Amino acid sequence: MDVQNPSAPPRAQSAPADNPTRTRRHGGGISHDNTRHTTRFVVIGNHLVQHKELSLLAIGLSCHLQSLPTGAGADIKSLAARFPEGPTRIAAALRELEAHGYLRRERHRTETGRIVTRTVSCNQPRHRREAADTGCPPAKRTPPPPRRTEPKALPAVPRPSSTAPALLQTALDLLADLRRRDARLLLSATDTAHLVPGVAAWLERDVAPGAVRDALTAGLPDEPLRRPAALLAHRLADRLPPPPPFRTPSAAVPPPRHPLQNCEGCDRGFRAPAPESRCRDCRTTTGDAPPGTSPGHVPSPAR
């Protein structure tokens, strides 16, 4: 029969699986000697200090940040100068706190236009950007000034030497008809007014409207045209033909003026090429009427 040794210590019982921090020996573990704080203290929730996923460095850093007064330096450089862990480990701990909602970093524009980063420490984890009833003061966001995006100006087009209304109207009709050739060439009124002088410059160089149309529409790319007016303006300037060769205008030849003479039949003055010696009336009477005139026709007297 076995005899129990009264001096042997009892068998240590295993700690419950749901509480791994509990000591394995009865009577051991941590105890608290607390004194109630009345000044210079901060309330830290157990959800932070007993967090199962945060590292010990992140938990301690969050406690330090929650104890800082508003406006104190909380950037990596300031924290690395305060603690011995160094900027790499501090930056990793800040990322942990940001991922679990204990920290937010927001960018703000000051009144002078400078962009600054503001670190917001939260005593309750929040995964959304808004800070409602979390102990964090709401961030004052300065809306960015609206940006006006002006469209890029169209390329310059040639200018005609003549501003005749008929020439400009022909150019306008040609541009308005381009959409029948290609639906992508539907132009606005502003774009058309910009292109009209360029087309007129082609027309006054003796280029037929059909040739101008072919020069503007031939070989267009297959993809959609982002700014068809810019493409047309470029072609009008890049492919402008030279002026036509100079031609001396031929002088108009006036009709011949025959000498005045007296009719041998009636002695009336008339004009006729030599060797005609009778007026029209006398030639009609004697049957010498000019071709296309009947013998009975009596023309009006020559003046």
Short mmCIF file of N, CA, C and O in Angstrom, two decimals, residues 104 106-108 129 139-143:
data_model
loop_
_atom_site.label_atom_id
_atom_site.label_comp_id
_atom_site.label_asym_id
_atom_site.label_seq_id
_atom_site.Cartn_x
_atom_site.Cartn_y
_atom_site.Cartn_z
N ARG A 104 -5.92 58.03 -36.74
CA ARG A 104 -6.22 58.54 -38.08
C ARG A 104 -5.19 59.61 -38.41
O ARG A 104 -4.78 60.38 -37.54
N GLU A 106 -4.81 62.66 -41.14
CA GLU A 106 -5.58 63.44 -42.11
C GLU A 106 -4.74 64.61 -42.59
O GLU A 106 -3.94 65.18 -41.85
N ARG A 107 -4.99 64.96 -43.86
CA ARG A 107 -4.27 66.09 -44.48
C ARG A 107 -5.19 67.30 -44.52
O ARG A 107 -6.36 67.20 -44.89
N HIS A 108 -4.66 68.45 -44.14
CA HIS A 108 -5.43 69.68 -44.08
C HIS A 108 -4.66 70.79 -44.77
O HIS A 108 -3.42 70.80 -44.79
N ARG A 129 -14.18 56.94 -41.25
CA ARG A 129 -13.42 58.17 -41.19
C ARG A 129 -14.04 59.18 -40.23
O ARG A 129 -13.36 60.01 -39.69
N ALA A 139 -12.64 66.90 -37.05
CA ALA A 139 -11.64 67.62 -37.84
C ALA A 139 -12.33 68.67 -38.70
O ALA A 139 -13.38 68.42 -39.29
N LYS A 140 -11.74 69.84 -38.72
CA LYS A 140 -12.25 70.92 -39.56
C LYS A 140 -11.58 70.83 -40.91
O LYS A 140 -10.38 71.05 -41.05
N ARG A 141 -12.35 70.46 -41.89
CA ARG A 141 -11.83 70.29 -43.24
C ARG A 141 -12.03 71.58 -44.03
O ARG A 141 -13.11 72.14 -44.04
N THR A 142 -10.98 71.98 -44.67
CA THR A 142 -11.06 73.14 -45.55
C THR A 142 -11.27 72.66 -46.97
O THR A 142 -10.42 71.94 -47.51
N PRO A 143 -12.42 72.96 -47.56
CA PRO A 143 -12.65 72.46 -48.93
C PRO A 143 -11.64 73.04 -49.89
O PRO A 143 -11.29 74.22 -49.80
#
